[in-house]
Tab-separated table of C-alpha atoms in Angstrom:
chain	number	residue	atom	x	y	z
A	4	UNK	CA	10.832	14.602	-12.294
A	5	UNK	CA	13.852	15.383	-10.104
A	6	UNK	CA	15.824	16.311	-13.204
A	7	UNK	CA	13.049	18.710	-14.247
A	8	UNK	CA	12.999	20.403	-10.821
A	9	UNK	CA	16.782	20.637	-10.660
A	10	UNK	CA	16.818	22.119	-14.167
A	11	UNK	CA	14.233	24.769	-13.273
A	12	UNK	CA	15.995	25.699	-10.024
A	13	UNK	CA	19.403	25.827	-11.694
A	14	UNK	CA	18.090	27.929	-14.587
A	15	UNK	CA	16.470	30.348	-12.125
A	16	UNK	CA	19.656	30.747	-10.109
A	17	UNK	CA	21.808	31.207	-13.235
A	18	UNK	CA	19.352	33.788	-14.610
A	19	UNK	CA	19.341	35.626	-11.273
A	20	UNK	CA	23.139	35.737	-11.181
A	21	UNK	CA	23.411	36.887	-14.810
A	22	UNK	CA	20.807	39.611	-14.319
A	23	UNK	CA	22.621	40.893	-11.201
A	24	UNK	CA	20.030	39.759	-8.635
A	25	UNK	CA	22.315	37.714	-6.373
A	26	UNK	CA	21.014	39.521	-3.281
A	27	UNK	CA	17.424	38.686	-4.245
A	28	UNK	CA	18.385	35.001	-4.641
A	29	UNK	CA	19.881	34.956	-1.127
A	30	UNK	CA	16.822	36.659	0.365
A	31	UNK	CA	14.478	34.245	-1.424
A	32	UNK	CA	16.373	31.189	-0.201
A	33	UNK	CA	16.338	32.451	3.397
A	34	UNK	CA	12.669	33.484	3.204
A	35	UNK	CA	11.582	30.109	1.787
A	36	UNK	CA	13.523	28.353	4.539
A	37	UNK	CA	11.785	30.430	7.223
A	38	UNK	CA	8.340	29.954	5.668
A	39	UNK	CA	8.910	26.208	5.384
A	40	UNK	CA	9.991	25.997	9.020
A	41	UNK	CA	6.956	28.046	10.141
A	42	UNK	CA	4.688	25.784	8.086
A	43	UNK	CA	6.178	22.437	9.127
A	44	UNK	CA	6.745	23.041	12.844
A	45	UNK	CA	3.038	23.086	13.824
A	46	UNK	CA	2.456	19.935	11.766
A	47	UNK	CA	5.325	18.159	13.511
A	48	UNK	CA	3.961	19.203	16.904
A	49	UNK	CA	0.415	18.050	16.153
A	50	UNK	CA	1.618	14.797	14.613
A	51	UNK	CA	3.854	14.105	17.606
A	52	UNK	CA	1.018	14.833	20.016
A	53	UNK	CA	-1.483	12.564	18.260
A	54	UNK	CA	1.077	9.810	17.730
A	55	UNK	CA	1.628	9.981	21.487
A	56	UNK	CA	-2.117	9.728	22.082
A	57	UNK	CA	-2.201	6.747	19.713
A	58	UNK	CA	0.669	5.112	21.642
A	59	UNK	CA	-1.203	5.634	24.912
A	60	UNK	CA	-4.361	4.181	23.347
A	61	UNK	CA	-2.341	1.179	22.223
A	62	UNK	CA	-0.689	0.743	25.634
A	63	UNK	CA	-3.979	0.860	27.548
A	64	UNK	CA	-5.699	-1.575	25.173
A	65	UNK	CA	-8.088	0.893	23.551
A	66	UNK	CA	-6.632	0.285	20.105
A	67	UNK	CA	-6.976	-3.485	20.576
A	68	UNK	CA	-10.666	-3.019	21.492
A	69	UNK	CA	-11.201	-0.945	18.373
A	70	UNK	CA	-9.459	-3.645	16.329
A	71	UNK	CA	-11.802	-6.279	17.788
A	72	UNK	CA	-14.753	-4.053	16.939
A	73	UNK	CA	-13.555	-3.756	13.330
A	74	UNK	CA	-12.553	-7.425	12.941
A	75	UNK	CA	-15.943	-8.807	11.769
A	76	UNK	CA	-16.241	-6.041	9.179
A	77	UNK	CA	-12.669	-6.552	7.971
A	78	UNK	CA	-13.010	-10.363	7.791
A	79	UNK	CA	-16.015	-9.909	5.539
A	80	UNK	CA	-14.290	-7.216	3.479
A	81	UNK	CA	-10.995	-9.139	3.153
A	82	UNK	CA	-12.122	-12.779	3.015
A	83	UNK	CA	-8.748	-14.252	2.032
A	84	UNK	CA	-7.245	-12.919	5.300
A	85	UNK	CA	-9.799	-14.486	7.674
A	86	UNK	CA	-7.194	-16.722	9.294
A	87	UNK	CA	-4.338	-14.185	9.387
A	88	UNK	CA	-4.936	-12.418	12.705
A	89	UNK	CA	-1.661	-10.459	12.571
A	90	UNK	CA	-2.357	-8.923	9.151
A	91	UNK	CA	-5.969	-8.169	10.091
A	92	UNK	CA	-4.638	-6.488	13.227
A	93	UNK	CA	-2.384	-4.238	11.121
A	94	UNK	CA	-5.297	-3.420	8.796
A	95	UNK	CA	-7.508	-2.565	11.772
A	96	UNK	CA	-4.792	-0.385	13.300
A	97	UNK	CA	-4.354	1.424	9.974
A	98	UNK	CA	-8.090	2.002	9.608
A	99	UNK	CA	-8.311	3.175	13.241
A	100	UNK	CA	-5.449	5.640	12.837
A	101	UNK	CA	-6.910	6.990	9.596
A	102	UNK	CA	-10.302	7.231	11.319
A	103	UNK	CA	-8.753	9.822	13.637
A	104	UNK	CA	-6.870	11.592	10.854
A	105	UNK	CA	-3.458	10.252	11.854
A	106	UNK	CA	-2.127	9.431	8.413
A	107	UNK	CA	1.509	9.491	9.523
A	108	UNK	CA	0.726	7.018	12.295
A	109	UNK	CA	-1.341	4.870	9.941
A	110	UNK	CA	1.431	4.498	7.364
A	111	UNK	CA	3.602	2.000	9.304
A	112	UNK	CA	0.529	-0.129	10.029
A	113	UNK	CA	-0.441	0.012	6.347
A	114	UNK	CA	3.025	-1.078	5.240
A	115	UNK	CA	2.969	-4.001	7.695
A	116	UNK	CA	-0.519	-4.944	6.477
A	117	UNK	CA	0.673	-4.978	2.860
A	118	UNK	CA	3.674	-7.127	3.860
A	119	UNK	CA	1.303	-9.576	5.521
A	120	UNK	CA	-0.969	-9.646	2.481
A	121	UNK	CA	2.016	-10.241	0.205
A	122	UNK	CA	2.634	-13.528	2.043
A	123	UNK	CA	-0.723	-14.761	0.692
A	124	UNK	CA	0.005	-13.524	-2.824
A	125	UNK	CA	0.752	-16.068	-5.561
A	126	UNK	CA	2.264	-13.437	-7.861
A	127	UNK	CA	4.784	-10.918	-6.600
A	128	UNK	CA	3.934	-8.465	-9.388
A	129	UNK	CA	0.129	-8.476	-9.118
A	130	UNK	CA	-1.957	-7.132	-6.251
A	131	UNK	CA	-4.421	-9.482	-4.594
A	132	UNK	CA	-8.095	-8.658	-4.104
A	133	UNK	CA	-7.386	-7.904	-0.446
A	134	UNK	CA	-4.550	-5.550	-1.350
A	135	UNK	CA	-6.765	-3.590	-3.726
A	136	UNK	CA	-9.631	-3.476	-1.236
A	137	UNK	CA	-7.267	-2.353	1.525
A	138	UNK	CA	-5.848	0.341	-0.730
A	139	UNK	CA	-9.376	1.622	-1.442
A	140	UNK	CA	-10.196	1.527	2.268
A	141	UNK	CA	-6.945	3.276	3.156
A	142	UNK	CA	-7.195	5.954	0.471
A	143	UNK	CA	-10.859	6.825	0.877
A	144	UNK	CA	-11.130	5.870	4.550
A	145	UNK	CA	-13.635	7.484	6.854
A	146	UNK	CA	-12.003	10.252	8.880
A	147	UNK	CA	-13.883	11.635	11.862
A	148	UNK	CA	-11.209	13.972	13.205
A	149	UNK	CA	-8.878	15.382	10.536
A	150	UNK	CA	-5.966	16.373	12.754
A	151	UNK	CA	-3.584	17.356	9.932
A	152	UNK	CA	-6.090	19.642	8.193
A	153	UNK	CA	-7.062	21.123	11.533
A	154	UNK	CA	-3.399	21.818	12.317
A	155	UNK	CA	-2.919	23.472	8.933
A	156	UNK	CA	-5.966	25.678	9.432
A	157	UNK	CA	-4.794	26.678	12.911
A	158	UNK	CA	-1.276	27.431	11.651
A	159	UNK	CA	-2.778	29.783	9.054
A	160	UNK	CA	-4.810	31.496	11.806
A	161	UNK	CA	-8.248	30.327	10.685
A	162	UNK	CA	-11.016	31.959	12.710
A	163	UNK	CA	-13.092	28.775	12.781
A	164	UNK	CA	-10.546	26.028	12.236
A	165	UNK	CA	-12.899	23.109	12.887
A	166	UNK	CA	-15.860	24.239	10.783
A	167	UNK	CA	-14.900	21.917	7.931
A	168	UNK	CA	-15.184	18.758	10.081
A	169	UNK	CA	-18.806	17.772	9.301
A	170	UNK	CA	-18.104	18.162	5.587
A	171	UNK	CA	-14.917	16.113	5.871
A	172	UNK	CA	-16.838	13.308	7.581
A	173	UNK	CA	-19.545	13.360	4.901
A	174	UNK	CA	-16.955	13.437	2.111
A	175	UNK	CA	-14.912	10.553	3.528
A	176	UNK	CA	-18.000	8.429	4.260
A	177	UNK	CA	-19.217	8.990	0.703
A	178	UNK	CA	-15.764	8.310	-0.797
A	179	UNK	CA	-15.430	5.119	1.250
A	180	UNK	CA	-18.896	3.919	0.295
A	181	UNK	CA	-18.388	4.562	-3.424
A	182	UNK	CA	-14.840	3.174	-3.399
A	183	UNK	CA	-15.859	-0.034	-1.635
A	184	UNK	CA	-18.957	-0.383	-3.817
A	185	UNK	CA	-16.869	-0.144	-6.992
A	186	UNK	CA	-14.341	-2.561	-5.483
A	187	UNK	CA	-17.076	-5.092	-4.656
A	188	UNK	CA	-18.685	-4.797	-8.097
A	189	UNK	CA	-15.284	-5.143	-9.781
A	190	UNK	CA	-14.344	-8.161	-7.642
A	191	UNK	CA	-17.759	-9.757	-8.116
A	192	UNK	CA	-17.068	-10.107	-11.820
A	193	UNK	CA	-13.594	-11.654	-11.333
């Protein structure tokens, strides 16, 4: 894919130079850089803010309480991890972060959870039932407060930036329910 992109970019630049549009190429490169910066900066700010909130929640024990609240559900959902408190803790932290729309904060927890699940895996090249279930839960997870989408809508000057929230909750609840239902049916037949 990288070769394809590099080929398209190179062909565009060569065509622009041959057709005498070198000035337009320079303007485009500078404009794209400015637009990218204007687009990314609000996302970095929002992500930093919410990662800070997540760190405070972790430091004051709120995240641990949420993990304890999720533990019975996760033990039932991931039965082969019942005894692995550390991995279940990472799964709970990932689910909690995704619950608040903090995908960038959830990623490190998800990677640690997968590492922990890999320790229980007999085959290094095949995902375990828990890994697949966790992936479904992570991908289609319930999100109550979509911070990234909200930040994008605010950065594009949306008049009612939070109006999508009820629909996002309904969509993620439905996606989680269907995803976990399919996962359970699939695993039931294994």
